[in-house]
C-alpha cells in the first residue's frame, strides 16, 4: 500500500499526519517505509528522529564534450530544447542549471564527442527510525541550496526507496503546492490523503489538490481535517459535494500545537491518538478496496 | 518616471505561516501611504485574491514548454521511444492495453524520443498551462496568475508576474512592489526572491520553523537579497522564539517583530479582510510597527 500525504499548501499539518500515521502503524507491528519527498524543506526527520545509516549524492547526467573529437558542428545545441548547451566558435558551453539530463545531445552528436557525467543536485539520506514496534525504514532527499529542480530528486528517491513487498506500507510526505514535484510524489500511489484546515484558504488549496489527485492522476483521495473547530464549514460542504470522504478530524488543541513546536509527535504526547491513526489506515484500506 | 521601484518580497520556508495574511496587511498599510503594485507570486495556490477581492481587468494565456505526441497511425510499436525517455513518460501497450502514448503529466518536453523514433511518429506541441491576470484592488493594481493543476515549472510564471508588476510600477512611477512569494526554497521562490530589495521572511516559533528559516536564509544570502525576519504567533513558544532570535543575531540578520498569536487574524481571514483593516488588534499593531521598519529599510517616504 502506497499512501501519499499531501496538502495544497504547507503548514496544514501534512507532515504531522504522515509521521503520526507511520508511527501508529509501526507500533502495531506493520512494516512501514517513510519517504520525505519534500526535498526543498524536508522536516519529517525532526519528528521521526531517524538514525541515518547511509548518504548518497544524486543528480542529473549532464554532457561533457571531448574537444579532440568535437567538430563544432552545432548539432547538440540544435536538439537541446532547454538551451543548455551552446556552440560558440570553437567552444562548446554547457549550462548545468538549465540541463534536464535528457541525453538528446549525446545521442545526436555525430562524432560521439559527448559523454554524460553526474552533476550533483541533492543528497539522499537513508536510515531507520526506531520507536515502538517495528523500526520504520526512512528516506529523505535534500535538495542542494540554489538547485531548482526537485522533481528528478523525488523520482530517484522513490525509485530507490519504495519497498517491493505488497504487504508493506509506504508513506510519502509530499511537498507543498500542486505543481510537478507533488504530481511526481503522487504518481504510482494507491491513495492520496489530503490534509486541510477548515478555512477558506484551506478549501481553496484543497480544491486544487483534489483536482491533481483525482482528475490529473485518477487516484482515490480522502481528507483529514486538521485544527477542526477553527474557521467555517466550507471544507465540509465541498467534500460532501465532491464526494470526497472525510477520514479523520484532528481538533484544534493547544497540546498538539505545543508538541509540534517542540518537535514532538502527537502520539508521543497523546498516546490515545495511536488508535485513531490506526483507524484512519483502516478507512484508507476500505476506500482503496472500493 | 523611470526610477526603479523597490521590491519587497514576502516569503516563508513553509506555507501556512500566515504569510499571505501578512502580505495583505502590508499591502493595505503601504497603499494608505504611497501608490503600490501588488504581485501574487504564489502561482500554485494564489490566495491573496481571497483577501484583496480583485476585479479582473485582463487575462492572458501562459504556456511553458512542450509535450510529445505520438501519431498512432504512423507508430510501428518498436519501443525505441520508451528506451530513450528518461522521464518514464512513454505509455507502453503492455501496461496500458492501448497503443504507445505519452503520459503528459510525466513528459518533460525534452524531445529525446522524437530523435529515436524511426518513423517520425512523434511531434512536440506547446499546450497552455496557466493564465496570468491584471486586476484592480482597493490597494492598487494586482498582477497574479493561476497555474493549471499539475503543470511544471511555476518559476517561469512567477518571473512573468513579477516582471509585469515591476513594469507597471515603473510606468506609473509607483515606488513599491509588494510580492507575496510562494512557499519553499525551490525554483518558484528563487524566481520570486531574485532581484528583490528586501525579503521579509515569516516564520513560526517551532522547531521546523527554525529549520526552514536556516534554509531560506541560505537562499537569500546566495542571491544577495537582504532579509528581515518576522516571527508570527511569537508568543506560542517563548523558547523557540528566543532560539530563532538568537539564531538571527548570530547570522547578523535583522529581526523585526514578534507578531502575537491573535484569533482575530483567523476571523479577518474568514471575513476576507486584511487584519489591519479589520480590527485594531495586537497583531495589527505589530504589523504596523513592522511596516515602519520596512519603509525605513527600503528608504521609502510615506506620509505618516
Ligand atoms: S554535436 Fe558533437 S560534434 Fe557537434 S558541436 Fe556538439 S559535441 Fe561537437
Ligand atoms: S542532456 Fe538534454 S538538456 Fe542537457 S544539454 Fe543535452 S540535450 Fe540539453
Ligand atoms: S519529450 Fe522527452 S520526456 Fe517527453 S516523452 Fe519524449 S523523451 Fe519522454
Ligand atoms: S519510437 Fe516511434 S514507432 Fe517506435 S514505439 Fe515510439 S512512437 Fe512508435
Coordinates of C-alpha atoms and ligand atoms in Angstrom, one line a residue:
Chain A
X1 CA 0.0 0.0 0.0
X2 CA 1.4 3.4 -1.0
X3 CA -0.1 6.5 0.5
X4 CA 0.9 10.0 -0.4
X5 CA 0.1 12.6 2.2
X6 CA -0.4 16.0 0.6
X7 CA -2.0 19.3 1.0
X8 CA -2.4 22.3 -1.3
X9 CA -0.2 24.3 1.0
X10 CA 2.3 23.6 3.7
X11 CA 1.6 24.3 7.3
X12 CA -1.7 22.5 7.3
X13 CA -0.2 19.6 9.4
X14 CA 0.6 17.4 6.5
X15 CA 3.9 16.2 7.9
X16 CA 2.3 15.7 11.3
X17 CA -0.3 13.4 9.9
X18 CA 2.2 11.5 7.8
X19 CA 4.6 11.0 10.7
X20 CA 1.9 10.0 13.2
X21 CA 0.3 7.6 10.8
X22 CA 3.7 5.9 10.2
X23 CA 4.4 5.7 14.0
X24 CA 1.0 4.3 14.8
X25 CA 1.2 1.6 12.2
X26 CA 4.8 0.7 13.2
X27 CA 3.6 0.4 16.8
X28 CA 1.0 -2.1 15.6
X29 CA 3.9 -4.2 14.1
X30 CA 3.4 -3.2 10.5
X31 CA 6.4 -2.8 8.2
X32 CA 6.4 0.9 7.3
X33 CA 8.6 2.9 4.9
X34 CA 8.6 6.6 5.2
X35 CA 9.8 8.8 2.3
X36 CA 10.1 12.5 2.9
X37 CA 9.6 13.8 -0.7
X38 CA 9.5 17.5 0.4
X39 CA 13.1 17.7 -0.8
X40 CA 13.2 21.5 -0.6
X41 CA 12.4 21.5 3.1
X42 CA 12.5 18.0 4.5
X43 CA 11.5 18.2 8.1
X44 CA 9.9 14.8 8.9
X45 CA 13.2 13.8 10.4
X46 CA 12.7 16.4 13.2
X47 CA 9.8 14.3 14.4
X48 CA 10.9 10.8 13.4
X49 CA 14.5 11.3 14.5
X50 CA 15.9 8.5 12.3
X51 CA 19.4 7.3 12.6
X52 CA 20.9 8.0 9.2
X53 CA 22.9 5.0 8.1
X54 CA 23.8 5.9 4.5
X55 CA 24.0 9.0 2.4
X56 CA 24.4 9.3 -1.3
X57 CA 24.7 12.0 -3.9
X58 CA 22.2 12.2 -6.7
X59 CA 21.8 14.5 -9.6
X60 CA 21.4 14.6 -13.4
X61 CA 23.6 13.4 -16.2
X62 CA 25.0 16.4 -18.0
X63 CA 27.1 16.4 -21.2
X64 CA 30.8 16.6 -21.2
X65 CA 32.4 17.4 -24.6
X66 CA 35.7 15.8 -25.8
X67 CA 37.4 18.7 -27.5
X68 CA 39.6 16.3 -29.6
X69 CA 36.5 14.7 -31.2
X70 CA 34.2 17.7 -31.4
X71 CA 33.9 19.4 -34.9
X72 CA 31.8 22.2 -33.5
X73 CA 29.0 21.2 -35.9
X74 CA 26.3 22.7 -33.6
X75 CA 24.0 19.7 -33.7
X76 CA 23.9 19.3 -29.9
X77 CA 22.8 22.9 -29.4
X78 CA 20.2 22.4 -32.1
X79 CA 18.5 19.5 -30.5
X80 CA 18.6 20.8 -26.9
X81 CA 15.1 22.1 -26.1
X82 CA 16.4 23.8 -22.9
X83 CA 19.2 25.8 -24.5
X84 CA 21.5 24.1 -22.0
X85 CA 24.3 23.6 -24.5
X86 CA 25.7 26.2 -26.9
X87 CA 28.4 26.1 -29.6
X88 CA 30.2 29.4 -29.9
X89 CA 33.1 29.4 -32.5
X90 CA 35.4 26.6 -31.3
X91 CA 33.9 26.3 -27.9
X92 CA 31.0 24.2 -26.6
X93 CA 29.4 25.6 -23.4
X94 CA 27.3 23.6 -21.1
X95 CA 24.9 25.3 -18.6
X96 CA 24.3 22.7 -15.9
X97 CA 21.5 24.7 -14.2
X98 CA 19.5 24.6 -17.5
X99 CA 20.2 21.0 -18.4
X100 CA 17.4 18.4 -17.7
X101 CA 19.7 15.4 -18.3
X102 CA 17.6 14.1 -21.2
X103 CA 20.6 12.7 -23.2
X104 CA 19.5 14.1 -26.6
X105 CA 22.8 16.0 -27.2
X106 CA 24.9 12.9 -26.6
X107 CA 22.6 10.7 -28.8
X108 CA 22.6 13.1 -31.7
X109 CA 26.3 14.0 -31.7
X110 CA 27.6 12.7 -35.0
X111 CA 31.2 12.4 -33.6
X112 CA 30.3 10.6 -30.4
X113 CA 32.1 13.5 -28.7
X114 CA 29.8 13.7 -25.7
X115 CA 29.9 11.6 -22.6
X116 CA 27.4 12.1 -19.8
X117 CA 28.6 12.8 -16.2
X118 CA 26.8 13.2 -13.0
X119 CA 26.0 16.7 -11.8
X120 CA 25.1 16.6 -8.2
X121 CA 21.9 18.4 -7.2
X122 CA 20.8 16.7 -3.9
X123 CA 21.7 14.2 -1.3
X124 CA 19.6 11.1 -0.5
X125 CA 19.7 10.0 3.2
X126 CA 18.6 6.6 4.3
X127 CA 18.1 5.3 7.8
X128 CA 15.8 3.8 10.4
X129 CA 13.5 5.4 12.9
X130 CA 13.1 3.2 16.0
X131 CA 10.2 3.9 18.2
X132 CA 7.6 1.4 19.5
X133 CA 7.0 -1.7 17.4
X134 CA 8.8 -2.3 14.1
X135 CA 11.5 0.2 13.1
X136 CA 10.5 2.5 10.2
X137 CA 12.6 2.5 7.1
X138 CA 13.3 6.1 6.5
X139 CA 14.4 8.0 3.4
X140 CA 14.7 11.7 2.5
X141 CA 16.0 13.8 -0.3
X142 CA 17.7 17.1 0.5
X143 CA 18.0 19.5 -2.4
X144 CA 21.2 21.5 -2.6
X145 CA 20.5 25.1 -2.0
X146 CA 20.2 27.1 -5.2
X147 CA 19.1 24.0 -7.1
X148 CA 15.7 24.5 -8.7
X149 CA 14.7 21.0 -9.9
X150 CA 13.0 19.0 -7.2
X151 CA 11.3 16.5 -9.5
X152 CA 14.2 14.4 -10.6
X153 CA 15.3 14.0 -7.0
X154 CA 11.9 12.8 -5.9
X155 CA 11.9 10.3 -8.8
X156 CA 15.2 9.0 -7.7
X157 CA 14.1 8.8 -4.0
X158 CA 11.1 6.8 -5.0
X159 CA 13.0 4.5 -7.3
X160 CA 15.4 3.6 -4.6
X161 CA 13.3 3.8 -1.5
X162 CA 9.9 2.2 -2.3
X163 CA 9.6 -1.3 -1.0
X164 CA 8.7 -4.1 -3.4
X165 CA 6.6 -6.1 -1.0
X166 CA 2.9 -5.8 -1.4
X167 CA 2.1 -6.1 2.3
X168 CA 4.4 -3.3 3.5
X169 CA 3.1 0.2 3.8
X170 CA 4.9 3.2 2.2
X171 CA 4.0 6.7 3.3
X172 CA 5.2 9.5 1.1
X173 CA 5.2 13.0 2.6
X174 CA 4.6 15.3 -0.5
X175 CA 5.9 18.8 -0.9
X176 CA 3.5 21.7 -0.6
X177 CA 1.8 23.2 -3.6
X178 CA 0.2 21.5 -6.6
X179 CA 3.0 21.6 -9.2
X180 CA 5.2 19.0 -10.7
X181 CA 7.0 17.8 -7.6
X182 CA 3.7 17.0 -6.0
X183 CA 2.5 15.1 -9.0
X184 CA 5.7 13.2 -9.1
X185 CA 5.3 12.2 -5.5
X186 CA 1.7 11.1 -6.0
X187 CA 2.4 9.1 -9.2
X188 CA 2.0 5.4 -8.6
X189 CA 0.3 5.8 -5.2
X190 CA -2.7 3.7 -4.2
X191 CA -4.2 6.6 -2.2
X192 CA -3.8 10.3 -1.7
X193 CA -4.5 11.6 1.8
X194 CA -5.2 15.3 1.7
X195 CA -4.7 17.3 4.9
X196 CA -6.5 20.6 5.2
X197 CA -7.8 23.2 7.5
X198 CA -11.4 24.2 7.7
X199 CA -10.9 27.8 6.4
X200 CA -11.4 29.5 3.0
X201 CA -7.6 29.2 2.4
X202 CA -7.7 25.6 3.2
X203 CA -10.6 25.0 0.9
X204 CA -9.0 26.9 -2.0
X205 CA -5.9 24.7 -1.8
X206 CA -7.8 21.5 -1.2
X207 CA -9.9 22.1 -4.3
X208 CA -6.7 22.3 -6.4
X209 CA -5.1 19.3 -4.7
X210 CA -8.2 17.2 -5.3
X211 CA -8.1 18.2 -9.0
X212 CA -4.5 17.0 -9.2
X213 CA -5.1 13.7 -7.4
X214 CA -8.4 12.7 -8.9
X215 CA -8.6 14.3 -12.3
X216 CA -5.0 14.5 -13.3
X217 CA -3.9 11.2 -11.9
X218 CA -7.1 9.3 -11.4
X219 CA -6.2 8.3 -7.8
X220 CA -8.7 7.8 -4.9
X221 CA -8.4 10.5 -2.3
X222 CA -9.6 11.3 1.2
X223 CA -9.4 14.2 3.6
X224 CA -8.1 14.8 7.1
X225 CA -9.4 18.0 8.6
X226 CA -6.7 19.4 10.9
X227 CA -7.4 22.1 13.5
X228 CA -11.1 21.2 13.4
X229 CA -13.1 23.9 15.0
X230 CA -11.4 27.0 13.5
X231 CA -12.9 28.7 10.5
X232 CA -16.1 27.7 8.8
X233 CA -17.9 24.7 7.2
X234 CA -16.9 25.4 3.6
X235 CA -14.5 22.4 3.5
X236 CA -17.1 20.0 4.7
X237 CA -19.6 21.3 2.2
X238 CA -17.1 20.9 -0.6
X239 CA -16.2 17.4 0.5
X240 CA -19.9 16.4 0.5
X241 CA -20.5 17.9 -2.9
X242 CA -17.3 16.4 -4.5
X243 CA -17.9 13.0 -2.9
X244 CA -14.6 13.1 -1.0
X245 CA -14.7 11.2 2.3
X246 CA -13.5 12.9 5.4
X247 CA -11.5 10.2 7.1
X248 CA -10.3 11.9 10.2
X249 CA -10.7 15.1 12.2
X250 CA -7.9 16.4 14.5
X251 CA -9.4 19.1 16.8
X252 CA -7.7 22.4 17.4
X253 CA -5.8 21.5 20.6
X254 CA -3.1 23.6 22.2
X255 CA -1.4 20.5 23.4
X256 CA -0.9 19.4 19.8
X257 CA 0.4 22.8 18.8
X258 CA 2.8 22.8 21.7
X259 CA 4.0 19.3 20.9
X260 CA 4.6 20.3 17.3
X261 CA 6.6 23.4 18.4
X262 CA 8.9 21.2 20.4
X263 CA 9.4 18.7 17.6
X264 CA 7.3 16.1 19.4
X265 CA 4.7 13.9 17.8
X266 CA 1.0 13.7 18.6
X267 CA 1.2 10.1 19.6
X268 CA 4.1 10.7 21.9
X269 CA 2.2 13.4 23.7
X270 CA -1.3 11.9 23.4
X271 CA -1.0 8.1 23.1
X272 CA -4.7 7.7 22.6
X273 CA -4.2 9.1 19.1
X274 CA -2.4 5.9 18.1
X275 CA -5.7 4.0 17.9
X276 CA -7.2 6.9 15.9
X277 CA -4.4 6.9 13.3
X278 CA -4.7 3.1 13.0
X279 CA -8.4 3.6 12.4
X280 CA -7.5 6.1 9.7
X281 CA -5.5 3.5 8.0
X282 CA -8.4 1.0 8.1
X283 CA -10.6 3.7 6.5
X284 CA -7.9 4.1 3.7
X285 CA -7.9 0.4 3.1
X286 CA -11.7 0.4 2.8
X287 CA -11.5 3.3 0.3
X288 CA -8.8 1.6 -1.8
X289 CA -10.7 -1.6 -1.8
X290 CA -13.8 0.1 -3.2
Chain B
X1 CA 9.2 58.4 -14.3
X2 CA 11.8 55.8 -14.6
X3 CA 13.4 55.4 -11.2
X4 CA 13.4 51.7 -10.3
X5 CA 10.7 50.8 -7.9
X6 CA 11.6 48.9 -4.7
X7 CA 10.6 45.3 -4.5
X8 CA 9.6 43.8 -1.2
X9 CA 9.1 40.0 -1.3
X10 CA 7.4 38.2 1.5
X11 CA 8.4 34.6 1.8
X12 CA 8.4 31.8 4.3
X13 CA 10.0 28.4 4.4
X14 CA 6.8 26.5 4.6
X15 CA 3.3 27.8 3.7
X16 CA 0.8 28.3 6.4
X17 CA 2.9 30.6 8.5
X18 CA 0.5 33.4 7.9
X19 CA 2.5 34.8 5.0
X20 CA -0.5 35.7 2.9
X21 CA -2.4 37.3 5.7
X22 CA 0.7 39.4 6.4
X23 CA 1.2 40.3 2.8
X24 CA -2.4 41.5 2.6
X25 CA -1.9 43.6 5.7
X26 CA 1.3 45.1 4.4
X27 CA -0.3 45.9 1.1
X28 CA -3.2 47.6 3.0
X29 CA -0.8 49.7 5.1
X30 CA 1.5 50.6 2.3
X31 CA -1.3 51.6 0.0
X32 CA -2.5 54.0 2.6
X33 CA 0.7 55.9 2.3
X34 CA 2.1 55.6 -1.2
X35 CA 1.0 54.1 -4.6
X36 CA 2.0 50.4 -4.9
X37 CA 1.7 47.5 -7.2
X38 CA 0.9 44.1 -5.8
X39 CA 2.2 40.8 -7.2
X40 CA 0.9 37.4 -6.0
X41 CA 3.8 35.1 -6.9
X42 CA 2.3 32.1 -5.3
X43 CA 1.0 30.8 -8.6
X44 CA 0.5 27.3 -7.4
X45 CA -2.1 28.3 -4.9
X46 CA -2.8 32.0 -5.3
X47 CA -4.5 33.1 -2.1
X48 CA -4.1 36.8 -2.0
X49 CA -7.2 37.4 -4.0
X50 CA -9.3 35.9 -1.3
X51 CA -8.4 38.9 0.9
X52 CA -7.9 41.6 -1.8
X53 CA -11.1 41.0 -3.7
X54 CA -9.7 41.9 -7.1
X55 CA -11.8 42.9 -10.1
X56 CA -10.2 41.2 -13.1
X57 CA -9.3 43.6 -16.0
X58 CA -7.2 41.3 -18.2
X59 CA -6.4 37.6 -18.6
X60 CA -3.6 36.2 -20.7
X61 CA -2.8 32.6 -21.5
X62 CA 0.5 31.2 -20.3
X63 CA 2.3 28.2 -21.9
X64 CA 5.5 26.8 -20.9
X65 CA 7.4 24.1 -22.7
X66 CA 6.5 21.3 -24.9
X67 CA 4.9 17.8 -24.6
X68 CA 5.4 15.0 -27.0
X69 CA 2.5 13.5 -29.0
X70 CA 2.5 10.1 -30.8
X71 CA 0.7 9.7 -34.1
X72 CA -1.0 6.3 -33.7
X73 CA -1.3 5.9 -37.5
X74 CA 2.5 6.2 -38.0
X75 CA 3.7 4.3 -34.9
X76 CA 5.1 0.8 -35.6
X77 CA 5.3 -0.1 -31.9
X78 CA 9.1 -0.6 -31.9
X79 CA 9.5 0.7 -28.3
X80 CA 12.6 2.8 -29.0
X81 CA 11.0 5.9 -27.6
X82 CA 10.5 4.2 -24.3
X83 CA 14.1 3.3 -24.1
X84 CA 15.1 6.9 -24.9
X85 CA 12.8 8.6 -22.4
X86 CA 14.4 9.3 -19.1
X87 CA 11.2 10.6 -17.5
X88 CA 9.1 7.5 -17.6
X89 CA 6.7 9.3 -19.9
X90 CA 6.0 6.8 -22.6
X91 CA 2.9 4.7 -22.0
X92 CA 3.6 1.2 -23.1
X93 CA 0.9 -1.1 -24.5
X94 CA 2.0 -4.0 -22.2
X95 CA 0.9 -1.9 -19.2
X96 CA -2.0 0.2 -20.6
X97 CA -3.5 -2.1 -23.2
X98 CA -3.6 1.0 -25.5
X99 CA -1.3 1.9 -28.4
X100 CA 2.0 3.7 -27.5
X101 CA 1.2 7.1 -26.0
X102 CA 2.5 9.9 -23.8
X103 CA 1.9 10.4 -20.1
X104 CA 1.6 14.2 -20.4
X105 CA 2.0 14.7 -16.7
X106 CA 5.3 13.0 -16.7
X107 CA 6.6 14.3 -20.0
X108 CA 9.4 16.8 -19.6
X109 CA 9.3 18.1 -23.1
X110 CA 12.9 17.2 -23.9
X111 CA 12.1 15.8 -27.4
X112 CA 14.6 13.0 -27.0
X113 CA 12.0 10.5 -28.2
X114 CA 11.5 12.4 -31.4
X115 CA 15.0 11.6 -32.4
X116 CA 14.8 8.0 -31.5
X117 CA 11.6 7.3 -33.4
X118 CA 12.5 5.6 -36.7
X119 CA 9.3 6.6 -38.5
X120 CA 8.8 10.2 -37.3
X121 CA 5.7 9.4 -35.4
X122 CA 6.4 11.8 -32.6
X123 CA 5.9 15.5 -32.7
X124 CA 6.1 18.2 -30.0
X125 CA 3.3 20.6 -29.2
X126 CA 3.0 23.5 -26.7
X127 CA -0.1 23.4 -24.6
X128 CA -1.4 26.3 -22.4
X129 CA -0.6 25.5 -18.8
X130 CA -1.9 28.6 -17.0
X131 CA -3.1 32.1 -17.1
X132 CA -2.0 35.4 -15.7
X133 CA -4.2 38.4 -14.9
X134 CA -4.2 42.1 -14.2
X135 CA -6.8 43.1 -11.6
X136 CA -7.8 46.2 -9.7
X137 CA -7.9 46.1 -5.9
X138 CA -8.7 48.7 -3.3
X139 CA -4.9 48.9 -2.7
X140 CA -3.6 49.1 -6.2
X141 CA -3.2 47.0 -9.3
X142 CA -2.6 43.3 -8.7
X143 CA -0.7 41.0 -11.0
X144 CA -1.5 37.4 -10.3
X145 CA -1.7 34.1 -12.1
X146 CA -3.0 30.6 -12.0
X147 CA -1.1 27.6 -13.0
X148 CA -3.3 24.7 -14.1
X149 CA -3.1 21.8 -11.6
X150 CA -0.1 19.6 -12.2
X151 CA 1.8 21.9 -14.5
X152 CA 5.5 22.1 -14.1
X153 CA 7.9 25.0 -13.5
X154 CA 5.9 27.7 -11.9
X155 CA 9.2 29.6 -11.7
X156 CA 8.7 31.0 -15.2
X157 CA 5.2 32.1 -14.4
X158 CA 6.4 33.7 -11.2
X159 CA 9.1 35.6 -13.1
X160 CA 6.5 36.8 -15.6
X161 CA 4.1 38.0 -12.9
X162 CA 6.9 39.9 -11.2
X163 CA 8.1 41.4 -14.4
X164 CA 4.7 42.7 -15.3
X165 CA 4.2 44.2 -11.8
X166 CA 7.6 45.9 -12.0
X167 CA 7.0 47.3 -15.5
X168 CA 3.7 48.7 -14.3
X169 CA 5.3 50.3 -11.2
X170 CA 7.9 51.9 -13.5
X171 CA 5.3 53.2 -15.9
X172 CA 3.1 54.7 -13.2
X173 CA 6.0 55.9 -11.1
X174 CA 4.8 53.8 -8.2
X175 CA 7.7 53.4 -5.7
X176 CA 6.9 50.0 -4.3
X177 CA 6.0 46.5 -5.5
X178 CA 4.8 44.1 -2.8
X179 CA 5.4 40.5 -3.8
X180 CA 3.6 37.6 -2.0
X181 CA 6.1 34.8 -2.6
X182 CA 5.5 31.1 -2.9
X183 CA 6.4 28.6 -0.1
X184 CA 9.6 26.5 -0.1
X185 CA 13.1 27.3 -1.4
X186 CA 12.8 25.8 -4.9
X187 CA 12.5 27.2 -8.3
X188 CA 9.4 29.4 -7.8
X189 CA 11.0 31.0 -4.7
X190 CA 14.3 31.6 -6.4
X191 CA 12.3 33.4 -9.2
X192 CA 10.3 35.4 -6.6
X193 CA 13.3 36.5 -4.5
X194 CA 15.8 37.2 -7.2
X195 CA 16.2 40.9 -7.7
X196 CA 14.2 41.9 -4.6
X197 CA 15.4 44.8 -2.5
X198 CA 14.2 43.2 0.7
X199 CA 12.9 39.8 1.7
X200 CA 10.5 39.7 4.6
X201 CA 10.8 36.1 5.9
X202 CA 7.9 34.9 8.0
X203 CA 8.5 32.1 10.4
X204 CA 6.6 30.4 13.2
X205 CA 8.2 29.7 16.5
X206 CA 8.5 25.9 16.0
X207 CA 11.5 23.6 15.6
X208 CA 10.7 23.1 12.0
X209 CA 10.1 26.8 11.5
X210 CA 13.7 27.4 12.7
X211 CA 14.9 24.7 10.4
X212 CA 13.1 26.2 7.4
X213 CA 14.4 29.7 8.3
X214 CA 18.0 28.5 8.1
X215 CA 17.4 27.1 4.6
X216 CA 15.6 30.2 3.4
X217 CA 18.4 32.4 4.7
X218 CA 20.9 30.4 2.8
X219 CA 18.9 31.1 -0.3
X220 CA 18.5 34.9 0.3
X221 CA 22.3 35.0 1.1
X222 CA 23.0 33.1 -2.1
X223 CA 21.2 35.6 -4.1
X224 CA 22.4 38.6 -2.1
X225 CA 18.9 39.8 -1.0
X226 CA 18.8 41.5 2.4
X227 CA 16.5 39.8 4.8
X228 CA 14.2 40.8 7.6
X229 CA 12.6 38.2 9.9
X230 CA 9.2 38.3 11.5
X231 CA 8.1 35.7 14.0
X232 CA 4.4 35.0 13.6
X233 CA 2.5 33.8 16.6
X234 CA 5.7 34.7 18.5
X235 CA 4.1 34.0 21.9
X236 CA 3.1 30.4 21.1
X237 CA 6.6 29.2 22.2
X238 CA 8.8 31.6 24.1
X239 CA 11.6 29.0 23.9
X240 CA 11.5 28.6 20.1
X241 CA 11.1 32.4 19.5
X242 CA 14.1 33.1 21.6
X243 CA 16.1 30.4 19.7
X244 CA 15.1 32.0 16.4
X245 CA 16.1 35.4 17.6
X246 CA 19.4 34.2 18.8
X247 CA 20.0 32.5 15.5
X248 CA 19.2 35.7 13.6
X249 CA 21.6 37.7 15.8
X250 CA 24.3 35.1 15.2
X251 CA 23.7 35.4 11.4
X252 CA 23.6 39.2 11.5
X253 CA 20.0 39.2 10.2
X254 CA 17.7 42.0 11.2
X255 CA 14.9 40.7 13.3
X256 CA 11.9 43.0 13.3
X257 CA 8.9 41.9 15.3
X258 CA 7.1 39.2 17.0
X259 CA 3.6 39.2 15.8
X260 CA 1.4 37.8 18.7
X261 CA -1.0 34.9 18.3
X262 CA -4.3 36.6 17.7
X263 CA -7.6 34.8 17.0
X264 CA -8.8 38.0 15.2
X265 CA -6.3 37.1 12.4
X266 CA -8.3 34.0 11.5
X267 CA -11.5 35.9 11.9
X268 CA -10.3 38.6 9.5
X269 CA -9.2 35.9 7.0
X270 CA -12.6 34.1 7.1
X271 CA -14.2 37.5 6.6
X272 CA -11.8 38.1 3.7
X273 CA -10.1 41.3 5.1
X274 CA -6.6 42.3 5.9
X275 CA -6.2 42.2 9.7
X276 CA -5.1 45.8 9.7
X277 CA -8.4 46.8 8.1
X278 CA -10.4 44.5 10.3
X279 CA -9.6 45.4 13.9
X280 CA -7.0 47.3 15.9
X281 CA -5.8 44.0 17.4
X282 CA -2.4 43.2 18.9
X283 CA -1.3 41.5 15.7
X284 CA -2.4 44.6 13.7
X285 CA -0.3 46.8 15.9
X286 CA 2.7 44.7 15.5
X287 CA 2.3 44.7 11.7
X288 CA 2.1 48.5 11.7
X289 CA 5.5 48.6 13.5
X290 CA 6.8 46.1 11.0
X291 CA 5.7 48.3 8.1
X292 CA 7.5 51.3 9.6
X293 CA 10.7 49.2 9.7
X294 CA 10.2 48.0 6.1
X295 CA 9.8 51.6 5.0
X296 CA 12.9 52.7 6.7
X297 CA 14.9 49.7 5.3
X298 CA 13.8 50.5 1.8
X299 CA 14.3 54.3 2.2
X300 CA 10.7 55.0 1.2
X301 CA 9.0 58.2 2.1
X302 CA 5.4 57.6 3.1
X303 CA 3.1 60.0 4.8
X304 CA 2.7 59.3 8.5
Ligands
LIG1 S1 27.1 17.7 -31.7 FE1 29.0 16.8 -31.1 S2 30.5 17.4 -32.6 FE2 28.7 18.7 -32.9 S3 29.2 20.5 -31.7 FE3 28.1 19.2 -30.4 S4 29.6 18.0 -29.3 FE4 30.6 18.9 -31.0
LIG2 S1 21.2 16.4 -21.8 FE1 19.4 17.3 -22.8 S2 19.0 19.1 -21.7 FE2 21.1 18.5 -21.2 S3 22.4 19.6 -22.6 FE3 21.9 17.6 -23.5 S4 20.1 17.9 -24.8 FE4 20.3 19.7 -23.4
LIG3 S1 9.6 14.5 -24.9 FE1 11.2 13.7 -23.5 S2 10.0 13.4 -21.6 FE2 8.5 13.6 -23.2 S3 8.1 11.6 -23.9 FE3 9.7 12.3 -25.2 S4 11.6 11.6 -24.3 FE4 10.0 11.4 -22.7
LIG4 S1 9.7 5.1 -31.3 FE1 8.1 5.8 -32.8 S2 7.4 3.9 -33.8 FE2 8.6 3.3 -32.0 S3 7.0 3.0 -30.5 FE3 7.8 5.0 -30.2 S4 6.4 6.3 -31.4 FE4 6.1 4.2 -32.0

